[in-house]
Coordinates of C-alpha atoms in Angstrom, one line a residue:
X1 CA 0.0 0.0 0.0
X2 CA 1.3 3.4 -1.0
X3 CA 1.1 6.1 1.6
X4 CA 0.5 9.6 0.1
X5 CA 1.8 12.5 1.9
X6 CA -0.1 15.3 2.1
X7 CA 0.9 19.3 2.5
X8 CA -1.0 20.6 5.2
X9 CA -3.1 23.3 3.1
X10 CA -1.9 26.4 5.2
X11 CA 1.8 25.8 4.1
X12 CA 0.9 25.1 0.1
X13 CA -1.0 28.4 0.2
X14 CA 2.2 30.1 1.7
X15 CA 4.6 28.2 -0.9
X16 CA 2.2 29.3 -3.6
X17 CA 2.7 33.0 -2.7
X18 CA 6.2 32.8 -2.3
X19 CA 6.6 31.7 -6.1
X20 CA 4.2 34.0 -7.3
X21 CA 5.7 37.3 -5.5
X22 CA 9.3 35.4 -7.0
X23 CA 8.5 34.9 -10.6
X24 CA 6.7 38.9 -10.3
X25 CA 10.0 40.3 -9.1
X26 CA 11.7 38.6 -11.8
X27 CA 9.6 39.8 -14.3
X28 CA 9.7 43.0 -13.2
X29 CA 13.4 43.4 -12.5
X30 CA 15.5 46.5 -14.0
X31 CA 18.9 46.0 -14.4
X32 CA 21.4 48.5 -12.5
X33 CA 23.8 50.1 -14.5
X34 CA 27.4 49.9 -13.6
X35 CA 28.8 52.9 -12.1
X36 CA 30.5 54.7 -14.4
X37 CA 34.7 54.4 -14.7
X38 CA 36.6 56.8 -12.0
X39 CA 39.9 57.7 -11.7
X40 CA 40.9 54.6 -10.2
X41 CA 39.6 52.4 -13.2
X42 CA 41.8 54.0 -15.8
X43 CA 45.1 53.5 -16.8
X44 CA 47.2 56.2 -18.2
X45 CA 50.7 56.1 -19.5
X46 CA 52.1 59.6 -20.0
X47 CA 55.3 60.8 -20.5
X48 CA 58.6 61.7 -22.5
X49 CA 61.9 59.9 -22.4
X50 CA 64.9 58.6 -24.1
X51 CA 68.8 58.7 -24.5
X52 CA 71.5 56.8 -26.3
X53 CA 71.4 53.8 -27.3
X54 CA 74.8 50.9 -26.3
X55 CA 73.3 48.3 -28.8
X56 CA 75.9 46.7 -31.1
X57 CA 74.1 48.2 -34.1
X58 CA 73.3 51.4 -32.6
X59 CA 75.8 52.6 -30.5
X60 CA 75.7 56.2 -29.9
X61 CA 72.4 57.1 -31.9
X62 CA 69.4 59.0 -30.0
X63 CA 65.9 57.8 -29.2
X64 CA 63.4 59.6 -27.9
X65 CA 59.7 58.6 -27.3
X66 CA 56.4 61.0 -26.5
X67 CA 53.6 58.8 -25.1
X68 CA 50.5 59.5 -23.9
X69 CA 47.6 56.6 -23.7
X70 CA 44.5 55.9 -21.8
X71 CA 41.9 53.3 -21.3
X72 CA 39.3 52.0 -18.7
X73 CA 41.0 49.1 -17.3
X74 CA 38.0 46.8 -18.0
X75 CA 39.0 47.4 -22.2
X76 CA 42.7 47.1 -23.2
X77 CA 41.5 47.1 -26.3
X78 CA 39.4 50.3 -26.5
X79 CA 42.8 52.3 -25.8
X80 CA 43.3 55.7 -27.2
X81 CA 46.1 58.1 -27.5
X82 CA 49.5 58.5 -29.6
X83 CA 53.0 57.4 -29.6
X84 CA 56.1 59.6 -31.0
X85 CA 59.3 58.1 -31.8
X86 CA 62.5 59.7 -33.1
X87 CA 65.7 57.7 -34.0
X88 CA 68.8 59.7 -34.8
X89 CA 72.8 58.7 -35.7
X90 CA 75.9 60.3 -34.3
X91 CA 76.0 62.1 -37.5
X92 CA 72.1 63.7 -37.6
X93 CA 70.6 60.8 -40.0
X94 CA 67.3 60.3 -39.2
X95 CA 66.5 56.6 -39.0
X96 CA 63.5 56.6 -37.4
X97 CA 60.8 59.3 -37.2
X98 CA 56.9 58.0 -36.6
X99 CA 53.7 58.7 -35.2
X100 CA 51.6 55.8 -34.0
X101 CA 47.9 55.7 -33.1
X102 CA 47.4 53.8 -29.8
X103 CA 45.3 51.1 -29.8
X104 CA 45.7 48.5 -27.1
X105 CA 47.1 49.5 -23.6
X106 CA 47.8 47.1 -20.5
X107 CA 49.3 47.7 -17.0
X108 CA 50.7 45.9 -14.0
X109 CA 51.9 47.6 -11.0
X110 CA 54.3 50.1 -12.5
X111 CA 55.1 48.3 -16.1
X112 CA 52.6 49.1 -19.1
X113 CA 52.2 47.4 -22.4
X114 CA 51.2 50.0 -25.5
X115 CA 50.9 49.2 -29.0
X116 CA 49.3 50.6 -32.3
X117 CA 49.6 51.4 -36.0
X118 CA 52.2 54.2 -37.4
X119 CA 49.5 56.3 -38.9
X120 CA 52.8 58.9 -39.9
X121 CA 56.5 58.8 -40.9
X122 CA 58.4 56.3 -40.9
X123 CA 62.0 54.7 -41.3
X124 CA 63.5 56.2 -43.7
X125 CA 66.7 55.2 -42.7
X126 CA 65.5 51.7 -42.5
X127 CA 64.7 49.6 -45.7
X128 CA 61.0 48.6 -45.6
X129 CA 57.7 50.6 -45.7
X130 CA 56.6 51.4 -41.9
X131 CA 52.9 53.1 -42.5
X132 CA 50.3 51.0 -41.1
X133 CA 52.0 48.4 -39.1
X134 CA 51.1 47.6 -36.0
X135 CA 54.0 47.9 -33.3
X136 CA 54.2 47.4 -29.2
X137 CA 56.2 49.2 -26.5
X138 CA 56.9 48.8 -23.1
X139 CA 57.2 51.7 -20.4
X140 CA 58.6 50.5 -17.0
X141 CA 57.9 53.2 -14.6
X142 CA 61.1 53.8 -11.9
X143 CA 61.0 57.3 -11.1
X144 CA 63.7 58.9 -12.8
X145 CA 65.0 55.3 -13.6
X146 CA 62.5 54.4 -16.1
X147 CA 62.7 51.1 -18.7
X148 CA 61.6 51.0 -22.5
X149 CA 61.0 48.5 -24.8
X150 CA 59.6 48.6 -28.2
X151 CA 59.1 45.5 -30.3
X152 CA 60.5 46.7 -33.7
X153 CA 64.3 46.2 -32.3
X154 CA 63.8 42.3 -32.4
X155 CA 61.6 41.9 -35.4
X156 CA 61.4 45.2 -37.1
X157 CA 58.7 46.3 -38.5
X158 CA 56.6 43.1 -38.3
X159 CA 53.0 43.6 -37.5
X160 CA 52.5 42.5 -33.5
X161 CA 49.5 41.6 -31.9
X162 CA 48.0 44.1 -29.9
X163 CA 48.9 44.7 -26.5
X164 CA 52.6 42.7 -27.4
X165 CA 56.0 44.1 -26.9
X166 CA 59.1 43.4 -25.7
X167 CA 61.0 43.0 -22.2
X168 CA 62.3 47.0 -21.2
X169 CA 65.3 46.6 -22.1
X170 CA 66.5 50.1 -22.6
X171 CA 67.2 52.8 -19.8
X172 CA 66.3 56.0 -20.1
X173 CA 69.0 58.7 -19.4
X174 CA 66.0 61.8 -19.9
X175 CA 62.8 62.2 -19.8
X176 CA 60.2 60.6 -17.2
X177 CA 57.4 58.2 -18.0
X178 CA 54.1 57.8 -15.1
X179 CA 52.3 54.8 -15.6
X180 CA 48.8 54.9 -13.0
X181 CA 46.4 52.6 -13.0
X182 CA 44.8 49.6 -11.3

């Protein structure tokens, strides 16, 4: 024999409510918009640095960089701003000279990761045609002690993928680079 169990009446009522009131909340839920990004959300590389370069090939040429990129730390790849780059021998032959259109910005504690496309200039010094490839650099922020890296050293003028680069290999002797973010 089969015993059936049976809900006393006064608790199936309440149980009944409680769905209904649930399912009516759902349906008449309104999603909450995120607080907008603050200060504290964004990461901003800015800066201007440089000095001479102590690489076999390059000993004794200039580099100097202008940066200045932002993004809400939530979209690396909505980054915006601009990258300037001059490369100069001991003798005042410009072998480097570019603008680049940021694109894709990433940061950790005090190193950032920058690239974009060179949108002007170029390497006229250099054999190869510059305008539109997508290149990297690295900014290691140490107070007056700063790092660089830029990803066209190791495999010139290659396209990277965004956000890519290379270790900071150079230090700067002028200039001063802030990175601030999360």
């Amino acid at each position: 024999m089969q015993k059936t169990l049976r809900m006393p009446a006064r608790l199936l009522v309440c149980a009944s409510i409680g769905a209904a009131l649930a399912l009516a909340a759902g349906a008449g839920a309104v999603a909450v918009p995120a607080d907008p990004p603050t200060a504290a959300d964004q990461i901003t590389v800015d800066g201007t640095g440089g000095g001479t370069l102590q690489l076999p090939s390059y000993r004794g040429d200039t580099v100097s960089f202008r940066v200045h990129a932002t993004t809400d730390a939530d979209t690396p790849w909505a980054a915006q701003g601009s990258i300037a780059v001059t490369h100069v021998r001991p003798d005042g032959t410009v072998l480097a000279d570019f603008t680049v259109a940021v694109d894709c910005l990433m940061a950790g504690d005090d190193v950032a990761v920058i690239s974009g496309k060179i949108t002007r200039g170029g390497a006229p010094g250099l054999p190869g045609d510059e305008m539109g490839h997508q290149i990297g650099i690295t900014v290691a922020d140490h107070g007056r002690r700063d790092h660089l890296g830029w990803s066209w050293y190791v495999m010139g003028f290659l396209d990277t993928r965004p956000c890519t680069s290379t270790a900071p290999f150079f230090p700067t002797t002028a200039g001063n680079f802030r990175v601030e973010g999360p």
